[in-house]
Amino acid sequence: MDFSLSDEERAVRDTARQFITREVMPLEQEALRRERAHQPGLDRSELRELQLKAKKFGFWGLSTPEEYGGMDLPAVLQSLIWTEIGRTFVQFKFGGDADNILYFANEEQKREFLIPTIEGDRISCFAITEPGAGSDAANIKLSARQDGGDWVLNGEKTFITNGNDADFVIVVAVTDKEKGVRGGGTTAFLVDREMGWRSEFIQTMGEGGPASLIFSDVRVPARNILGEIGQGFELGMKWIGKGRYLIPSQALGIAERALGMAVEYANTRETFGRKIGENQAIQWMIADSEVELEAARWLILRAAWTVDQGSDPRHASSMAKLHGAAMVNNVVDRVLQIHGGMGYTRELPLERWYRQVRLMRIYEGTDEMQRLIISRDLLRGYTKIGGHLA
Ligand SMILES: Cc1cc2nc3c(=O)[nH]c(=O)nc-3n(C[C@H](O)[C@H](O)[C@H](O)COP(=O)(O)OP(=O)(O)OC[C@H]3O[C@@H](n4cnc5c(N)ncnc54)[C@H](O)[C@@H]3O)c2cc1C
């Protein structure tokens, strides 16, 4: 058994780390200042400038096929890079990527939606969640009714990331009530904002915020169907599946950085005439954080590795998402505690992470949904205890 990274993996990870450290981290204090003033930490043009700079280092389209100018990296490498991105709280990501399901587009749609998204000229969002259907995504109601050569969409989506900024939405709608959502009764549509949907910002405890999307008789030409009629729910589940190992990968980077801050603070802050790190109460918080962090690392890398093997990654990804999200919440909470009153201030990023990482237990499948998947796989015998080593 070999737990070491290959030379290539180490080189790519180190270059990503260098870029984040040299180009992104210096923007952190300004990002904090802006966020305290309720502005975005990084605006769209600054993000693009950074992404184009990263392109010169070779980072462009981590998951984008080479024929579209991307790196088409294996999942393990993508996971390692997302961990590096997690080290900074500046809302940065490398450019050149598009939603995985946009590759189901036909040639004309690829020119209109996929390629401009990869290039960063257009912003997409993906919408399946509705006010009455989150975890129970099969309960969606937003309808698409055929009318001549068009489809007419009515209903509401909610909690849509980028919903306020997006130029177009990939929306999953019910096209055949009789067949039902799981029986091929849904279809995904590519809908430009100009076609008439509107967005309403939702205030959350995090920075930025998702949006509700309202569709009232929005007329969409049939040529804007993504994939096949009846394939909507399947595409939606594919979109969600990807985040299940990348979200915890980012969580790992956050936890590593935060734990590093705790170690430094414990070694310098003095109370009662000695360093706080000399107290067992602090030592145990550090020890527990390190153990949970390492356990998460191997669950995450195993999930990414499963993707690279071409095997079904759902069980491994659910374990990685469940434990990764819990781990980062525990670690950030402990690190904030170790910093005492300073941890609670907006001088440090800790309270910001505390708010940000809470989301990781909710979106792209709540903790409870991950537990449901993991236990169902075992109870129904879909997977063996111990996974690939069994
Ligand atoms: C900031 C943010 C961004 C998001 N971005 C997007 C996006 O871009 N696109 C998109 O489509 N959606 C997005 N979502 C939606 C997100 O995926 C849902 O919020 C999530 O799936 C949970 O659904 P819900 O909020 O309706 O909670 P509910 O499904 O109503 O669940 C409420 C609680 O009940 C629990 N629960 C539900 N059913 C069961 C059960 N059977 N057993 C045990 N417990 C259960 C849940 O785990 C949860 O704790 C986003 C959400 C947020 C907050």
Coordinates of C-alpha atoms and ligand atoms in Angstrom, one line a residue:
M1 CA 0.0 0.0 0.0
D2 CA 1.4 3.4 -1.0
F3 CA -0.1 6.6 0.5
S4 CA 2.3 9.0 -1.2
L5 CA 1.5 11.3 -4.0
S6 CA 3.0 10.8 -7.4
D7 CA 5.6 13.3 -8.7
E8 CA 3.0 14.8 -11.0
E9 CA 0.4 15.1 -8.3
R10 CA 2.9 16.8 -5.9
A11 CA 4.1 19.2 -8.7
V12 CA 0.6 20.2 -9.6
R13 CA -0.5 20.7 -6.0
D14 CA 2.6 22.7 -5.2
T15 CA 2.1 25.0 -8.2
A16 CA -1.5 25.6 -7.2
R17 CA -0.4 26.3 -3.6
Q18 CA 2.2 28.8 -4.9
F19 CA -0.4 30.6 -7.0
I20 CA -2.9 30.8 -4.1
T21 CA -0.2 31.9 -1.7
R22 CA 1.4 34.5 -3.9
E23 CA -1.6 35.9 -5.9
V24 CA -4.7 35.3 -3.9
M25 CA -3.8 35.4 -0.2
P26 CA -2.4 38.9 -0.4
L27 CA -6.0 40.1 -1.3
E28 CA -7.5 38.6 1.9
Q29 CA -7.4 41.7 4.1
E30 CA -9.0 43.8 1.4
A31 CA -11.7 41.1 0.9
L32 CA -12.4 41.0 4.6
R33 CA -12.7 44.8 4.7
R34 CA -15.1 44.8 1.7
E35 CA -17.2 42.1 3.2
R36 CA -17.5 44.0 6.4
A37 CA -18.9 46.8 4.2
H38 CA -21.4 44.3 2.7
Q39 CA -19.6 44.3 -0.7
P40 CA -18.3 41.2 -2.6
G41 CA -14.7 40.4 -1.4
L42 CA -13.7 40.0 -5.1
D43 CA -15.7 41.5 -7.9
R44 CA -16.3 39.8 -11.3
S45 CA -13.6 41.6 -13.2
E46 CA -11.0 41.0 -10.5
L47 CA -11.8 37.3 -10.4
R48 CA -11.5 37.1 -14.1
E49 CA -8.1 38.9 -14.0
L50 CA -6.8 36.4 -11.5
Q51 CA -8.2 33.5 -13.5
L52 CA -6.4 34.7 -16.6
K53 CA -3.2 35.1 -14.6
A54 CA -3.6 31.5 -13.3
K55 CA -4.1 30.4 -17.0
K56 CA -0.5 31.5 -17.6
F57 CA 0.6 29.1 -14.9
G58 CA -1.3 26.4 -16.7
F59 CA -4.4 26.4 -14.5
W60 CA -7.5 26.5 -16.8
G61 CA -10.4 24.2 -17.0
L62 CA -9.5 21.7 -14.3
S63 CA -12.3 19.3 -15.4
T64 CA -12.7 20.6 -19.0
P65 CA -11.7 18.2 -21.8
E66 CA -8.5 19.1 -23.7
E67 CA -10.5 19.6 -27.0
Y68 CA -12.1 22.6 -25.2
G69 CA -8.8 24.0 -24.0
G70 CA -8.9 22.5 -20.5
M71 CA -6.6 20.4 -18.4
D72 CA -9.1 17.4 -18.0
L73 CA -7.5 16.4 -14.7
P74 CA -8.1 13.2 -12.9
A75 CA -10.4 13.6 -9.9
V76 CA -7.6 13.1 -7.4
L77 CA -5.7 16.0 -8.9
Q78 CA -8.9 18.2 -8.9
S79 CA -9.4 17.3 -5.3
L80 CA -5.9 18.2 -4.3
I81 CA -6.3 21.6 -6.1
W82 CA -9.6 22.3 -4.4
T83 CA -7.9 21.7 -1.1
E84 CA -5.4 24.4 -2.0
I85 CA -8.2 26.8 -3.0
G86 CA -9.8 26.1 0.4
R87 CA -6.8 27.6 2.1
T88 CA -7.9 31.1 1.2
F89 CA -11.2 32.6 2.1
V90 CA -11.1 34.9 -0.9
Q91 CA -13.9 33.6 -3.1
F92 CA -11.6 32.4 -5.9
K93 CA -11.7 29.4 -8.2
F94 CA -9.7 28.6 -11.3
G95 CA -11.3 29.6 -14.6
G96 CA -12.2 27.7 -17.7
D97 CA -14.7 25.3 -16.2
A98 CA -18.4 24.7 -17.0
D99 CA -21.2 22.7 -15.4
N100 CA -20.4 19.0 -16.1
I101 CA -23.9 18.5 -17.7
L102 CA -23.4 21.2 -20.3
Y103 CA -21.4 18.6 -22.2
F104 CA -24.7 16.9 -23.0
A105 CA -25.5 20.0 -25.2
N106 CA -25.7 19.6 -29.0
E107 CA -23.2 21.4 -31.2
E108 CA -25.3 24.6 -31.6
Q109 CA -25.9 24.7 -27.8
K110 CA -22.2 24.1 -27.2
R111 CA -21.4 27.3 -29.2
E112 CA -24.2 29.3 -27.5
F113 CA -23.8 28.1 -23.8
L114 CA -20.9 25.7 -23.1
I115 CA -18.0 27.5 -24.8
P116 CA -18.9 31.1 -23.5
T117 CA -19.2 29.6 -20.0
I118 CA -15.8 27.9 -20.3
E119 CA -14.3 31.2 -21.6
G120 CA -15.9 33.1 -18.7
D121 CA -18.0 35.3 -21.0
R122 CA -21.3 33.8 -19.7
I123 CA -22.3 32.8 -16.2
S124 CA -24.5 29.8 -15.6
C125 CA -26.5 28.6 -12.7
F126 CA -28.2 25.2 -12.1
A127 CA -31.7 25.0 -10.6
I128 CA -33.5 21.9 -9.3
T129 CA -34.4 22.9 -5.7
E130 CA -37.9 24.4 -5.2
P131 CA -39.7 25.8 -2.1
G132 CA -41.4 22.4 -1.8
A133 CA -38.6 20.2 -3.0
G134 CA -35.0 20.2 -1.6
S135 CA -33.8 16.8 -0.2
D136 CA -36.9 15.3 -1.9
A137 CA -35.9 16.6 -5.3
A138 CA -38.3 14.1 -6.9
N139 CA -41.1 16.3 -5.7
I140 CA -40.4 19.2 -8.1
K141 CA -43.4 20.9 -9.6
L142 CA -42.0 23.7 -12.0
S143 CA -43.8 22.7 -15.2
A144 CA -43.0 22.9 -18.8
R145 CA -46.0 22.7 -21.2
Q146 CA -45.4 22.2 -24.9
D147 CA -47.0 24.9 -27.1
G148 CA -46.2 24.5 -30.8
G149 CA -42.4 24.6 -31.2
D150 CA -42.0 26.1 -27.7
W151 CA -42.2 25.1 -24.1
V152 CA -43.9 27.3 -21.5
L153 CA -42.3 27.2 -18.1
N154 CA -44.2 28.1 -14.8
G155 CA -43.1 27.8 -11.2
E156 CA -40.3 28.7 -8.8
K157 CA -36.8 27.5 -8.0
T158 CA -35.1 28.5 -4.8
F159 CA -31.6 28.7 -3.2
I160 CA -29.9 28.9 -6.6
T161 CA -26.2 29.7 -6.4
N162 CA -25.2 32.5 -8.9
G163 CA -28.9 33.0 -9.5
N164 CA -28.5 36.7 -9.3
D165 CA -25.5 37.0 -11.6
A166 CA -26.3 34.2 -14.1
D167 CA -27.0 35.0 -17.8
F168 CA -28.7 31.6 -18.2
V169 CA -30.0 28.8 -16.1
I170 CA -30.0 25.1 -16.5
V171 CA -33.4 24.3 -15.1
V172 CA -35.1 20.9 -14.5
A173 CA -38.8 21.0 -15.2
V174 CA -41.7 18.5 -15.1
T175 CA -42.6 17.8 -18.7
D176 CA -44.8 14.7 -18.2
K177 CA -46.7 14.5 -14.9
E178 CA -48.0 11.0 -15.7
K179 CA -44.5 9.5 -16.0
G180 CA -43.4 11.1 -12.8
V181 CA -40.0 12.6 -11.9
R182 CA -38.2 9.3 -11.6
G183 CA -40.0 7.7 -14.6
G184 CA -38.7 10.1 -17.3
G185 CA -41.2 12.9 -16.7
T186 CA -38.6 15.7 -16.4
T187 CA -36.5 17.6 -18.9
A188 CA -33.6 20.1 -18.5
F189 CA -33.8 23.4 -20.3
L190 CA -31.2 26.1 -21.1
V191 CA -33.0 29.3 -20.4
D192 CA -31.5 32.8 -21.1
R193 CA -32.4 35.5 -18.6
E194 CA -33.8 37.5 -21.5
M195 CA -36.5 34.9 -22.0
G196 CA -38.2 36.3 -18.9
W197 CA -37.3 34.6 -15.6
R198 CA -36.4 36.9 -12.8
S199 CA -34.3 36.4 -9.7
E200 CA -34.7 37.5 -6.1
F201 CA -31.7 37.6 -3.8
I202 CA -31.9 35.6 -0.6
Q203 CA -30.1 36.8 2.5
T204 CA -28.1 34.1 4.2
M205 CA -25.6 33.8 7.0
G206 CA -22.9 33.5 4.4
E207 CA -21.2 36.0 2.2
G208 CA -23.0 36.6 -1.1
G209 CA -26.2 34.7 -1.4
P210 CA -28.3 32.4 -3.6
A211 CA -31.5 33.5 -5.3
S212 CA -35.1 32.4 -6.0
L213 CA -35.9 32.2 -9.7
I214 CA -39.4 32.9 -10.8
F215 CA -40.8 31.6 -14.0
S216 CA -44.1 33.0 -15.1
D217 CA -45.1 31.9 -18.7
V218 CA -41.5 31.8 -19.8
R219 CA -41.4 30.7 -23.4
V220 CA -38.5 28.5 -24.4
P221 CA -37.8 27.2 -27.9
A222 CA -37.5 23.4 -28.2
R223 CA -34.0 23.8 -29.4
N224 CA -33.0 24.8 -25.8
I225 CA -33.7 21.4 -24.4
L226 CA -30.5 20.0 -22.9
G227 CA -30.0 16.3 -23.6
E228 CA -33.1 14.3 -24.2
I229 CA -36.7 14.9 -23.2
G230 CA -37.2 12.9 -20.0
Q231 CA -33.5 13.1 -19.0
G232 CA -33.8 16.1 -16.6
F233 CA -33.7 14.4 -13.3
E234 CA -30.8 12.1 -14.3
L235 CA -28.8 15.2 -15.5
G236 CA -29.6 16.9 -12.2
M237 CA -28.3 14.0 -10.1
K238 CA -25.1 14.0 -12.3
W239 CA -24.6 17.7 -11.6
I240 CA -25.0 17.2 -7.8
G241 CA -22.7 14.1 -7.8
K242 CA -19.6 16.1 -8.7
G243 CA -19.8 18.4 -5.7
R244 CA -19.8 15.5 -3.3
Y245 CA -16.1 15.0 -3.4
L246 CA -15.1 18.6 -4.3
I247 CA -16.9 20.3 -1.4
P248 CA -15.1 18.3 1.2
S249 CA -11.8 18.8 -0.7
Q250 CA -12.3 22.5 -0.2
A251 CA -13.3 21.9 3.4
L252 CA -10.0 20.1 4.0
G253 CA -8.0 23.2 2.9
I254 CA -10.1 25.5 5.2
A255 CA -9.5 23.1 8.1
E256 CA -5.8 22.8 7.5
R257 CA -5.4 26.6 7.4
A258 CA -7.5 27.2 10.4
L259 CA -5.7 24.5 12.4
G260 CA -2.4 26.1 11.5
M261 CA -3.7 29.3 13.0
A262 CA -4.7 27.5 16.2
V263 CA -1.2 25.9 16.6
E264 CA 0.4 29.3 16.1
Y265 CA -1.9 31.1 18.5
A266 CA -1.6 28.3 21.1
N267 CA 2.2 28.7 20.9
T268 CA 2.2 32.5 21.4
R269 CA -0.9 33.5 23.4
E270 CA -0.1 33.6 27.2
T271 CA -2.5 33.4 30.1
F272 CA -1.6 32.8 33.8
G273 CA 2.1 33.2 32.9
R274 CA 2.3 30.4 30.3
K275 CA 1.3 29.6 26.7
I276 CA -2.3 28.5 26.3
G277 CA -0.9 25.5 24.3
E278 CA 0.5 24.1 27.5
N279 CA -3.0 23.4 28.8
Q280 CA -4.4 20.0 28.1
A281 CA -7.8 21.5 27.2
I282 CA -6.2 23.3 24.2
Q283 CA -3.9 20.3 23.3
W284 CA -6.9 18.0 23.1
M285 CA -8.8 20.4 20.8
I286 CA -5.7 20.5 18.5
A287 CA -5.3 16.7 18.6
D288 CA -9.0 15.9 17.9
S289 CA -8.9 18.4 15.0
E290 CA -5.8 16.8 13.5
V291 CA -7.3 13.3 13.7
E292 CA -10.6 14.2 12.2
L293 CA -8.8 16.2 9.4
E294 CA -6.6 13.2 8.5
A295 CA -9.5 10.8 8.5
A296 CA -11.4 13.2 6.2
R297 CA -8.4 13.5 3.8
W298 CA -8.3 9.7 3.2
L299 CA -12.1 9.5 2.7
I300 CA -12.0 12.3 0.2
L301 CA -9.0 11.0 -1.7
R302 CA -10.6 7.6 -1.8
A303 CA -13.8 9.0 -3.2
A304 CA -11.8 10.9 -5.9
W305 CA -9.7 7.8 -6.6
T306 CA -13.0 5.8 -7.1
V307 CA -14.1 8.3 -9.7
D308 CA -10.7 7.9 -11.5
Q309 CA -11.1 4.1 -11.4
G310 CA -14.4 4.5 -13.4
S311 CA -16.3 2.8 -10.5
D312 CA -19.5 4.1 -9.0
P313 CA -18.3 6.8 -6.5
R314 CA -21.7 7.5 -4.8
H315 CA -21.1 5.6 -1.6
A316 CA -17.5 6.8 -1.2
S317 CA -18.5 10.4 -2.1
S318 CA -21.4 10.4 0.4
M319 CA -19.0 9.3 3.2
A320 CA -16.5 12.0 2.2
K321 CA -19.1 14.7 2.1
L322 CA -20.7 13.7 5.4
H323 CA -17.4 13.4 7.3
G324 CA -15.7 16.3 5.5
A325 CA -18.5 18.8 6.3
A326 CA -18.7 17.6 9.9
M327 CA -14.9 17.8 10.3
V328 CA -14.6 21.3 9.0
N329 CA -17.4 22.6 11.2
N330 CA -15.8 20.9 14.3
V331 CA -12.3 22.2 13.5
V332 CA -13.4 25.8 12.8
D333 CA -15.4 25.8 16.0
R334 CA -12.5 24.6 18.0
V335 CA -10.0 27.0 16.4
L336 CA -12.4 29.9 17.1
Q337 CA -12.6 28.8 20.7
I338 CA -8.8 28.6 21.0
H339 CA -8.7 32.3 19.8
G340 CA -11.1 33.4 22.5
G341 CA -12.7 36.8 22.0
M342 CA -10.4 37.4 19.0
G343 CA -11.9 34.4 17.2
Y344 CA -15.3 36.1 17.4
T345 CA -14.2 39.3 15.8
R346 CA -14.2 40.3 12.2
E347 CA -10.5 41.0 12.4
L348 CA -9.8 37.3 11.7
P349 CA -11.5 35.1 9.1
L350 CA -12.6 32.6 11.7
E351 CA -16.1 33.9 12.3
R352 CA -16.4 34.1 8.5
W353 CA -15.4 30.5 8.0
Y354 CA -17.7 29.5 10.9
R355 CA -20.6 30.9 8.9
Q356 CA -19.4 29.7 5.5
V357 CA -18.7 26.0 6.5
R358 CA -22.1 25.6 8.0
L359 CA -23.5 25.5 4.5
M360 CA -21.4 22.4 3.7
R361 CA -23.6 20.3 5.9
I362 CA -26.7 21.4 4.0
Y363 CA -26.2 21.9 0.2
E364 CA -25.7 19.3 -2.5
G365 CA -27.2 16.8 -0.1
T366 CA -27.7 17.4 3.7
D367 CA -25.9 15.3 6.3
E368 CA -29.1 13.3 6.7
M369 CA -29.3 12.5 3.0
Q370 CA -25.7 11.3 3.0
R371 CA -26.5 9.1 6.0
L372 CA -29.6 7.8 4.2
I373 CA -27.5 6.9 1.1
I374 CA -24.7 5.2 3.1
S375 CA -27.1 3.2 5.3
R376 CA -29.3 2.3 2.3
D377 CA -26.3 1.0 0.4
L378 CA -25.5 -1.4 3.3
L379 CA -29.0 -2.4 4.2
R380 CA -29.9 -3.3 0.6
G381 CA -26.5 -4.9 0.0
Y382 CA -25.5 -2.5 -2.8
T383 CA -22.1 -2.3 -1.2
K384 CA -20.0 -4.3 1.2
I385 CA -18.8 -3.0 4.6
G386 CA -15.2 -2.0 4.0
G387 CA -15.7 -1.0 0.4
H388 CA -12.9 -1.9 -2.1
L389 CA -10.7 -3.6 0.5
A390 CA -13.5 -6.1 1.5
Ligands
LIG1 C1 -26.5 28.7 -0.1 C2 -27.2 27.6 -0.8 C3 -26.9 27.3 -2.1 C4 -27.6 26.4 -2.8 N1 -27.4 26.2 -4.2 C5 -28.2 25.4 -4.9 C6 -28.1 25.4 -6.4 O1 -27.2 26.1 -7.0 N2 -29.0 24.7 -7.1 C7 -30.0 24.0 -6.5 O2 -30.8 23.4 -7.2 N3 -30.1 23.9 -5.1 C8 -29.3 24.7 -4.3 N4 -29.4 24.7 -3.0 C9 -30.4 23.9 -2.3 C10 -29.9 22.8 -1.4 O3 -29.4 21.7 -2.2 C11 -31.1 22.4 -0.5 O4 -31.3 23.4 0.4 C12 -30.8 21.1 0.2 O5 -30.8 20.0 -0.7 C13 -31.8 20.8 1.4 O6 -33.1 21.0 0.9 P1 -34.2 21.9 1.8 O7 -33.5 23.1 2.1 O8 -35.4 21.9 1.1 O9 -34.3 21.1 3.2 P2 -35.4 19.9 3.4 O10 -35.3 18.9 2.3 O11 -36.8 20.5 3.6 O12 -34.9 19.3 4.7 C14 -35.1 19.9 6.0 C15 -34.4 19.0 7.1 O13 -35.0 17.7 7.1 C16 -34.0 16.7 6.9 N5 -34.7 15.6 6.1 C17 -35.4 15.7 5.0 N6 -35.8 14.5 4.6 C18 -35.4 13.7 5.5 C19 -35.4 12.2 5.7 N7 -36.1 11.5 4.8 N8 -34.8 11.7 6.8 C20 -34.1 12.4 7.6 N9 -34.0 13.8 7.6 C21 -34.6 14.4 6.5 C22 -32.9 17.4 6.1 O14 -31.7 16.8 6.1 C23 -32.9 18.8 6.7 O15 -32.2 18.7 7.9 C24 -28.6 25.6 -2.2 C25 -28.9 25.8 -0.8 C26 -28.2 26.8 -0.1 C27 -28.6 27.0 1.3

